[in-house]
PDB file of C-alpha atoms and ligand atoms in Angstrom:
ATOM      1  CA  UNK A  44    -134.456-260.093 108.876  1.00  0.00           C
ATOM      2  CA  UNK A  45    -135.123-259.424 105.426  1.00  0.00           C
ATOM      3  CA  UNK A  46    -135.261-262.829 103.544  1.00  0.00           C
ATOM      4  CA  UNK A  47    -136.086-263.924  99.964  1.00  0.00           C
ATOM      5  CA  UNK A  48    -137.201-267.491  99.519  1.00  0.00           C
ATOM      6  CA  UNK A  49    -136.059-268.456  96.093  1.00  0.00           C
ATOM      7  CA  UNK A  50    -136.932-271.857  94.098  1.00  0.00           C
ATOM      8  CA  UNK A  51    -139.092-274.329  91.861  1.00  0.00           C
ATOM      9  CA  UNK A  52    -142.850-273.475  91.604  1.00  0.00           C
ATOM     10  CA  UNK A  53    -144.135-276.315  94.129  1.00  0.00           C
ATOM     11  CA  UNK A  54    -140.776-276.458  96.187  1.00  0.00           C
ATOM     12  CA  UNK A  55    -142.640-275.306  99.316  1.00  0.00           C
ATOM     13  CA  UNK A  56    -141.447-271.636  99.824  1.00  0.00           C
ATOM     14  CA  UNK A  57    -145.238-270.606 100.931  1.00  0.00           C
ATOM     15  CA  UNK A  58    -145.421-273.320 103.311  1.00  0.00           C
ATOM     16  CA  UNK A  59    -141.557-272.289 104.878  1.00  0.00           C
ATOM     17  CA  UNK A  60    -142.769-268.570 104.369  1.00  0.00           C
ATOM     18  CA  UNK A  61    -145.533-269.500 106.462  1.00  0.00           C
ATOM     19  CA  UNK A  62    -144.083-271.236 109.352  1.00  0.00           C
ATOM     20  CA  UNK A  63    -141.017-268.414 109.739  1.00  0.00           C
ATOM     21  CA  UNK A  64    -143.554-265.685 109.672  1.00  0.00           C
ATOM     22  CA  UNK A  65    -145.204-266.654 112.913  1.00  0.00           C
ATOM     23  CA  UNK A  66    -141.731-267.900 114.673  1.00  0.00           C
ATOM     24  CA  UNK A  67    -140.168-264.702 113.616  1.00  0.00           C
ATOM     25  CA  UNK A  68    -143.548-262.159 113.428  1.00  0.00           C
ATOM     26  CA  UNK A  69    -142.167-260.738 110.142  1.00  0.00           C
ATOM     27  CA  UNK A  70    -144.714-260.822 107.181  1.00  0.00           C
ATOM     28  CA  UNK A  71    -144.242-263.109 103.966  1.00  0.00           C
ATOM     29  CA  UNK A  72    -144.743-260.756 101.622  1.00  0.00           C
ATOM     30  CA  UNK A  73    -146.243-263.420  98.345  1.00  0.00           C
ATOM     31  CA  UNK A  74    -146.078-261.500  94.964  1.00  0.00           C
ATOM     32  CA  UNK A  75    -148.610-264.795  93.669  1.00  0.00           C
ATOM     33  CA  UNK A  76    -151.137-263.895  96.768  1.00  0.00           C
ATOM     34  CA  UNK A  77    -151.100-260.738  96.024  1.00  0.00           C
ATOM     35  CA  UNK A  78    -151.730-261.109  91.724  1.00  0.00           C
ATOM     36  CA  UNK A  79    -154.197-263.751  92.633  1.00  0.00           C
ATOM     37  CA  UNK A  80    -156.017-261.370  94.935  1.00  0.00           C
ATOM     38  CA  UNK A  81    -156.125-258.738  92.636  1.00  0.00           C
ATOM     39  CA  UNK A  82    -157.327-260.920  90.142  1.00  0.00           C
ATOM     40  CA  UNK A  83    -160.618-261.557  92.222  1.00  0.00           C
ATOM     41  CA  UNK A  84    -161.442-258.330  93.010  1.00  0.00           C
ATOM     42  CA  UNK A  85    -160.552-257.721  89.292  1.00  0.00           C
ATOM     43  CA  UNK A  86    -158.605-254.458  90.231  1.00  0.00           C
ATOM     44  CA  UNK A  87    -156.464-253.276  86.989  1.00  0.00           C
ATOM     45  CA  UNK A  88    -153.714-254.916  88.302  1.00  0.00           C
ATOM     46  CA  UNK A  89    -155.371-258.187  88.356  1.00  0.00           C
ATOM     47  CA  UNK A  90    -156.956-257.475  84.828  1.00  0.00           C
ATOM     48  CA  UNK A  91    -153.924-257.479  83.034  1.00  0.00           C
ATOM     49  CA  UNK A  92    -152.033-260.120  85.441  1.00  0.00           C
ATOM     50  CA  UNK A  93    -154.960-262.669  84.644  1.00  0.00           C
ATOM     51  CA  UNK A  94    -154.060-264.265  81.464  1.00  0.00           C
ATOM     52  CA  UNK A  95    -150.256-264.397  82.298  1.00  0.00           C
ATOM     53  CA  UNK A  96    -150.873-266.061  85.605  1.00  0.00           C
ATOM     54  CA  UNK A  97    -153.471-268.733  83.881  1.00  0.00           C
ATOM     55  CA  UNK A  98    -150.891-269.520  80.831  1.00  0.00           C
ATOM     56  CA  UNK A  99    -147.453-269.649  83.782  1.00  0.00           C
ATOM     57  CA  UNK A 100    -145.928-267.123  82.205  1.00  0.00           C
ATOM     58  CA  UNK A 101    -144.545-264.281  84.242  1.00  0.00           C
ATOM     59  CA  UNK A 102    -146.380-260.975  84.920  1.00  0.00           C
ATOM     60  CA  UNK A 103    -144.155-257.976  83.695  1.00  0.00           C
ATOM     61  CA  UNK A 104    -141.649-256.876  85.640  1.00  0.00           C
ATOM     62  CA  UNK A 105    -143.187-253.395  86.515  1.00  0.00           C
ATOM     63  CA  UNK A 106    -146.058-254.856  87.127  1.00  0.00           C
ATOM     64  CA  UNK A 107    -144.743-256.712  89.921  1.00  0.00           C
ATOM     65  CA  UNK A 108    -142.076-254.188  90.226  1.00  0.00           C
ATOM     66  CA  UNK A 109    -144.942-252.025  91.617  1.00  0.00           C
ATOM     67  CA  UNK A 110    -146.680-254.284  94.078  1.00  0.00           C
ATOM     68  CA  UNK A 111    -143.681-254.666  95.929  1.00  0.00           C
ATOM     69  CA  UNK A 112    -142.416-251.554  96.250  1.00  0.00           C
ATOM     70  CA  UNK A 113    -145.927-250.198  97.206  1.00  0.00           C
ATOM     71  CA  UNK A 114    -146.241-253.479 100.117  1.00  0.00           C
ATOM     72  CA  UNK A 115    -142.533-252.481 101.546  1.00  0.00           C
ATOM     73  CA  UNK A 116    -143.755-249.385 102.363  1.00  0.00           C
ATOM     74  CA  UNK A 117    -146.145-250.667 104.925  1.00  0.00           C
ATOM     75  CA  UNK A 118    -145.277-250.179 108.752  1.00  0.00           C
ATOM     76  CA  UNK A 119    -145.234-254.046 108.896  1.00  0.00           C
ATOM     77  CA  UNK A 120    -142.398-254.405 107.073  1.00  0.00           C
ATOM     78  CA  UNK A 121    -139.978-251.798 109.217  1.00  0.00           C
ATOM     79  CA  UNK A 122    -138.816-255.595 111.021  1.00  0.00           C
ATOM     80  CA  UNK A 123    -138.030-257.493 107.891  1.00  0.00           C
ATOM     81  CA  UNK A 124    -140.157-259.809 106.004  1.00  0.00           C
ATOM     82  CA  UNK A 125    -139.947-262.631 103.309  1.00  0.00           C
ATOM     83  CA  UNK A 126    -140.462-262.011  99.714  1.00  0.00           C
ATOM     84  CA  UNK A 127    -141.927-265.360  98.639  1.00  0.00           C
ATOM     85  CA  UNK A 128    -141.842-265.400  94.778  1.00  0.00           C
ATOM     86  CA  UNK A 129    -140.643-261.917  94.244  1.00  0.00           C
ATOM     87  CA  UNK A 130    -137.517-261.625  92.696  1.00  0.00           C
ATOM     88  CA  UNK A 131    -138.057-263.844  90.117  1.00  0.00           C
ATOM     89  CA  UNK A 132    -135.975-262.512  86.646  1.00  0.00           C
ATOM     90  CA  UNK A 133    -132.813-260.824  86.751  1.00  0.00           C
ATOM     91  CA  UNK A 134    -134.005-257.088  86.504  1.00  0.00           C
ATOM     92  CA  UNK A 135    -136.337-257.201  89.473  1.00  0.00           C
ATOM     93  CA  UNK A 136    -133.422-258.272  91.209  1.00  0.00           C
ATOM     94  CA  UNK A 137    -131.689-255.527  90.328  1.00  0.00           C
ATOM     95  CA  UNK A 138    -134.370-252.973  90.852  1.00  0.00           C
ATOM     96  CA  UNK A 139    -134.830-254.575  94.555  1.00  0.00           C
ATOM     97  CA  UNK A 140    -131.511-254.197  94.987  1.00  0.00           C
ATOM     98  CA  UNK A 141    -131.927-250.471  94.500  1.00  0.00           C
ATOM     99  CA  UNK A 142    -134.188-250.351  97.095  1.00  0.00           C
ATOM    100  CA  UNK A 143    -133.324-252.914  99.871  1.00  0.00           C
ATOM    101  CA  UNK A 144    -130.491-254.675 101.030  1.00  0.00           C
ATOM    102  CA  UNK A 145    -131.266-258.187 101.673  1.00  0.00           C
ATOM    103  CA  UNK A 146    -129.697-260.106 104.280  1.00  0.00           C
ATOM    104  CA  UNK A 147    -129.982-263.682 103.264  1.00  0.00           C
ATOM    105  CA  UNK A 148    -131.628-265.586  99.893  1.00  0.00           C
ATOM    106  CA  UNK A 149    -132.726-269.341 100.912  1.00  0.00           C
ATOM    107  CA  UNK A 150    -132.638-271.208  97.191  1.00  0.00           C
ATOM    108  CA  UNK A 151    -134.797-274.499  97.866  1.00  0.00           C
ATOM    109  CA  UNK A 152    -133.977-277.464  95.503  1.00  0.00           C
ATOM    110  CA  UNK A 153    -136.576-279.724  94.055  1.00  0.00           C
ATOM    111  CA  UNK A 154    -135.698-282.131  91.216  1.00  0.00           C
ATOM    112  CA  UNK A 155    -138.439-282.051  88.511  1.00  0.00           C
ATOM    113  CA  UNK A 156    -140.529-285.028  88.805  1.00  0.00           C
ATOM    114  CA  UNK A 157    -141.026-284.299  92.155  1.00  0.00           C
ATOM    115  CA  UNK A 158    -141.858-280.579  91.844  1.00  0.00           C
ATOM    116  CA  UNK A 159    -144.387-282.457  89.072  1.00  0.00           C
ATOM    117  CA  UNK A 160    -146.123-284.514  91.318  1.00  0.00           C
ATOM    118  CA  UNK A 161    -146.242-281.664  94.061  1.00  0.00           C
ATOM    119  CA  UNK A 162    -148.116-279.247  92.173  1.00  0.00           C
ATOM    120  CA  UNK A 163    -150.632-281.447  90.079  1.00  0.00           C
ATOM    121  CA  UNK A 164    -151.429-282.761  94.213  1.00  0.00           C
ATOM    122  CA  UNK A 165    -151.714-279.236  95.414  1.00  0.00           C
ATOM    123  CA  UNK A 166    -155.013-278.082  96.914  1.00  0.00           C
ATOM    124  CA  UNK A 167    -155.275-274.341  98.653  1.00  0.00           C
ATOM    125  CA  UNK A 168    -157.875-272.984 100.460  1.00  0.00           C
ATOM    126  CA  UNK A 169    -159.264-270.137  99.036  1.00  0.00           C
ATOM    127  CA  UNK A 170    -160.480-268.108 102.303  1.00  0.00           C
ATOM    128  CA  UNK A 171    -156.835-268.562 104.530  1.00  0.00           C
ATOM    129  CA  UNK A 172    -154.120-269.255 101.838  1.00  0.00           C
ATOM    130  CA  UNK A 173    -153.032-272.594 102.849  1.00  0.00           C
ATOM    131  CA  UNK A 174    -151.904-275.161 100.965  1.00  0.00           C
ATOM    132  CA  UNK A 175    -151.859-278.668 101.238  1.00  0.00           C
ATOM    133  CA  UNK A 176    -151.082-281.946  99.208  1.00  0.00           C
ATOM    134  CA  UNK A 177    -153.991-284.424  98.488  1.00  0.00           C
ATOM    135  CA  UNK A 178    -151.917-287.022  99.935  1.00  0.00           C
ATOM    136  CA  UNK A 179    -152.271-285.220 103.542  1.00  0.00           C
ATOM    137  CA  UNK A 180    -156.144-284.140 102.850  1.00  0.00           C
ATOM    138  CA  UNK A 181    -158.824-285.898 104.692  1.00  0.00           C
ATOM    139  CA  UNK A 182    -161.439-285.124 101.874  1.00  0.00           C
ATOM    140  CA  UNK A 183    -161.532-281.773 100.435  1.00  0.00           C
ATOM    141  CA  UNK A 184    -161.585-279.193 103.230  1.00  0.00           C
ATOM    142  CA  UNK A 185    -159.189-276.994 104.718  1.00  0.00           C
ATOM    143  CA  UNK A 186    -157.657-278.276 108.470  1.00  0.00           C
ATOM    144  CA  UNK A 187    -157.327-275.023 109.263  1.00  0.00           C
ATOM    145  CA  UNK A 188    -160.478-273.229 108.608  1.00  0.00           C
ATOM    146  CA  UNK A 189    -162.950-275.586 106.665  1.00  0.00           C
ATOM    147  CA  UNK A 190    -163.692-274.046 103.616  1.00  0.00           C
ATOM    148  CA  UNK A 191    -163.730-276.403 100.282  1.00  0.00           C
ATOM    149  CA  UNK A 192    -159.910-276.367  98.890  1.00  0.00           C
ATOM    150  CA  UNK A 193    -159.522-275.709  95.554  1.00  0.00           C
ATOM    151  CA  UNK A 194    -156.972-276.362  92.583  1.00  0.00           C
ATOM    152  CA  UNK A 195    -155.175-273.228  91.209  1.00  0.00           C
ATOM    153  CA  UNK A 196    -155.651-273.396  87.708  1.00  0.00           C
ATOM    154  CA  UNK A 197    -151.470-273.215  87.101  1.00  0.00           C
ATOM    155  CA  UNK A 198    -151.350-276.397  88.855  1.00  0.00           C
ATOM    156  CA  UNK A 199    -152.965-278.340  86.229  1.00  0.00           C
ATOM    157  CA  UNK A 200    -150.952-280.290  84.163  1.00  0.00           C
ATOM    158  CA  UNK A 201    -150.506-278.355  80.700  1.00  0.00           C
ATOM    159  CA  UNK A 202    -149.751-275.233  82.568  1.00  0.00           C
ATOM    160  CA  UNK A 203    -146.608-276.775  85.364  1.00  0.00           C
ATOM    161  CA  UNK A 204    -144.726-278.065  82.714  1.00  0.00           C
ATOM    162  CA  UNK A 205    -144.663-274.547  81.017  1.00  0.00           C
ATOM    163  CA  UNK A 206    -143.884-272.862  84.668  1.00  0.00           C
ATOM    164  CA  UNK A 207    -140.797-275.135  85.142  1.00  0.00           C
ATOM    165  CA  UNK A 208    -139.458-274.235  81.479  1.00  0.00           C
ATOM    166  CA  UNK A 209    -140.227-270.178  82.727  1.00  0.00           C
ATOM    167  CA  UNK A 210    -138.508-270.814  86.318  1.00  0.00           C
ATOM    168  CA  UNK A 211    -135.196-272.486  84.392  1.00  0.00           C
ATOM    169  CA  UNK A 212    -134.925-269.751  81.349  1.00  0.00           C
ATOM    170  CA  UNK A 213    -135.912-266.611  83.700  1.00  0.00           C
ATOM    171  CA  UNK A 214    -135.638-267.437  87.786  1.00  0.00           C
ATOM    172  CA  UNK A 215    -132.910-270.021  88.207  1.00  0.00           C
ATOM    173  CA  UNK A 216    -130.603-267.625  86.652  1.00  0.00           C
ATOM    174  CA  UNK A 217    -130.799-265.797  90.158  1.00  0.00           C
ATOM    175  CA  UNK A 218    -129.346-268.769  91.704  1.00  0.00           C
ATOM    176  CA  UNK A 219    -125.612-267.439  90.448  1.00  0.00           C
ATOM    177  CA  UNK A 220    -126.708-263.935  90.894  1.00  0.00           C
ATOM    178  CA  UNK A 221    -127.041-264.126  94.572  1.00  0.00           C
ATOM    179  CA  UNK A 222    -124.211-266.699  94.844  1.00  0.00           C
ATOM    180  CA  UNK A 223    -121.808-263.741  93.664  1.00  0.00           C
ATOM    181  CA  UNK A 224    -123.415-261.563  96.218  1.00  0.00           C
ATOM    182  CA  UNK A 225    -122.392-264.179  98.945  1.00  0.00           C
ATOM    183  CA  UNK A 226    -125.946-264.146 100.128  1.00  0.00           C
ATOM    184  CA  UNK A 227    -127.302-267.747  99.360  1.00  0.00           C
ATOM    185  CA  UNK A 228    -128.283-270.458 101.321  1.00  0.00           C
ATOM    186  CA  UNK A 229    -129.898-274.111  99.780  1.00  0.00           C
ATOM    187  CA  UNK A 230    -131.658-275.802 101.335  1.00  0.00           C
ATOM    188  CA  UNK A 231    -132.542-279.322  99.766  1.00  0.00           C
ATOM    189  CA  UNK A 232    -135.891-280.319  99.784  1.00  0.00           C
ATOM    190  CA  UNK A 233    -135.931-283.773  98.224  1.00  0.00           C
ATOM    191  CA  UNK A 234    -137.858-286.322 100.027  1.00  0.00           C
ATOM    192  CA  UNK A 235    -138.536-283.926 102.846  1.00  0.00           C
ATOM    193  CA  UNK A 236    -141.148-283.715 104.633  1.00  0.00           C
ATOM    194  CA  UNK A 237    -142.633-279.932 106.188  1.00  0.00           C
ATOM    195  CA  UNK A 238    -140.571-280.168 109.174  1.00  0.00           C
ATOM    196  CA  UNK A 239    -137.785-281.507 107.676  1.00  0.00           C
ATOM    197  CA  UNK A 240    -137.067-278.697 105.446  1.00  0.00           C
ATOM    198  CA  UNK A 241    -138.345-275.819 107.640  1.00  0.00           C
ATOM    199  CA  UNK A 242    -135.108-277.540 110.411  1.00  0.00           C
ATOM    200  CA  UNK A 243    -132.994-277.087 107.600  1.00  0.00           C
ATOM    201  CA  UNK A 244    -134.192-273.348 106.800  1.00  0.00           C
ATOM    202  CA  UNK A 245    -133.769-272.302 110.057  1.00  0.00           C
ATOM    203  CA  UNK A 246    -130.119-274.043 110.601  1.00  0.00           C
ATOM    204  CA  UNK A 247    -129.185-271.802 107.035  1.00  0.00           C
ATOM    205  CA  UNK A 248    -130.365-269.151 108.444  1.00  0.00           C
ATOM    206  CA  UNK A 249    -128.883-269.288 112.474  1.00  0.00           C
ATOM    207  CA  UNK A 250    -131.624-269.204 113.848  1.00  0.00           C
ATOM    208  CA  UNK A 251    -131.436-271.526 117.049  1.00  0.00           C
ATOM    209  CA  UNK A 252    -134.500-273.879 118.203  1.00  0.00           C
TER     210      UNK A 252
HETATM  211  P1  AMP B 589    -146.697-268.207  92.822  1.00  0.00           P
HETATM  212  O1  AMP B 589    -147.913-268.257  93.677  1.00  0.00           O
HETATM  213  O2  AMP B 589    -145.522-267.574  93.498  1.00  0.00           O
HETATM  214  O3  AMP B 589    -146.361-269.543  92.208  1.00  0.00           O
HETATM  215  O4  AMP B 589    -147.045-267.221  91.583  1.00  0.00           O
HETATM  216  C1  AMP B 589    -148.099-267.533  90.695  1.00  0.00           C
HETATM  217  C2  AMP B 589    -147.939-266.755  89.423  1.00  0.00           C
HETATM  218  O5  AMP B 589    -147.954-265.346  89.698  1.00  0.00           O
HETATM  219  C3  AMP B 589    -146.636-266.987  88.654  1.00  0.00           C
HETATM  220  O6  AMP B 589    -146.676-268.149  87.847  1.00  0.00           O
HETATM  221  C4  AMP B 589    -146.543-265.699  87.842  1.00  0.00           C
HETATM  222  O7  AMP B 589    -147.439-265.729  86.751  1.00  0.00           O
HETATM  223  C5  AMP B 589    -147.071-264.663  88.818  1.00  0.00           C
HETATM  224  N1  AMP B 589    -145.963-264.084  89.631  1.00  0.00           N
HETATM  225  C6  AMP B 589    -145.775-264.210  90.972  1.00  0.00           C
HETATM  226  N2  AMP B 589    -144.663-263.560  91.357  1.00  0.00           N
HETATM  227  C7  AMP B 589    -144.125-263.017  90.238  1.00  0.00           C
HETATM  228  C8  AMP B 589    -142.966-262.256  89.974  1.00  0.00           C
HETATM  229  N3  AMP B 589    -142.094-261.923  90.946  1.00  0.00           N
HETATM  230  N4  AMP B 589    -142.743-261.866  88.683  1.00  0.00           N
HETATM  231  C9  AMP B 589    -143.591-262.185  87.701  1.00  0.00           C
HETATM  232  N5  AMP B 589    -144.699-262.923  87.879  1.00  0.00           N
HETATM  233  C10 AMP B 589    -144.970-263.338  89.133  1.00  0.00           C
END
């Protein structure tokens, strides 16, 4: 299956990407991992993505554009995979369009104040990539492999509000883009918890439990 999990900074994607990864042992395939990665091991990738990611602006399309194509071509991928985060503006969609056809585009809804609180309560661990809210943290290390968690710096305050301004004016425009297509499935995420919404992802998607 080749999936792309569109939605709201916050909305859960990663977590979804996650849990479908291991039930369906496809790859999520996280443009965001992959900047943020490059951005510690300062590569020239991460050099230039750096300040973009730190103000929640978007990197440049062939930027990303370039990462993605480069991670398709990896012998995971030959079974499908999730692109969590990647398309996110109109022309990447088109370029990916050139190069893959997708067979199904989840779109998971979040209404703003909750997408708020989600992201200014979101902790990730730094060493396995997962990400929890402080609500569900028992102190500040990670369940899964007990290293400190962390707050991404475009979680803090001053830096969501301009992500959700950049999601409506350049990502939710793919919302009618893949609607045309015939390809998109929402899944509402309000008030839901983990399970919840991953129940819903899979009944969008067929996939029986
Ligand atoms: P994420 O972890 O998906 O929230 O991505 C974190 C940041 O990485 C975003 O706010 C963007 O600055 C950058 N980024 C990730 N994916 C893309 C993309 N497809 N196009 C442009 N920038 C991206």
């Amino acid at each position: 299956m080749k999936l792309i999990f569109l939605g709201p900074p916050g909305a859960g994607k990663g977590t979804q990407a996650q849990l479908l990864m291991h039930d369906l042992n496809i790859p999520q395939i996280s443009t965001g991992d992959i900047l943020r990665k490059a951005i510690r091991e300062m590569t020239p990738t991460g050099v230039i993505a750096k300040g973009y990611i730190d103000r929640g602006e978007l990197v440049p399309d062939d930027v990303v554009i370039a990462i993605v194509r480069d991670r398709l071509q990896e012998k995971d991928c030959e079974n499908g995979y999730i692109l969590d985060g990647f398309p996110r503006t109109v022309p990447q969609a088109e370029v990916l369009d050139t190069i893959v056809e997708i067979d199904a585009v989840v779109d998971f809804e979040l209404p703003n104040e909750e997408i708020i609180n989600r992201l200014s309560g979101r902790r990730v661990c730094p060493k396995c990539n997962s990400t929890y809210h402080i609500s569900r943290l028992n102190g500040d290390t990670c369940p899964g492999c007990g290293e400190k968690v962390i707050q991404r710096k475009d979680d803090m305050p001053e830096t969501v509000l301009n992500r959700l301004e950049v999601y409506e004016k350049q990502t939710a425009p793919l919302i009618d883009y893949y609607k045309n297509k015939g390809s998109l499935r929402v899944v509402d995420c309000t008030g839901q918890q983990v399970e919840g919404v991953y129940a819903e992802v899979r009944k969008v998607l067929g996939i029986n439990a």
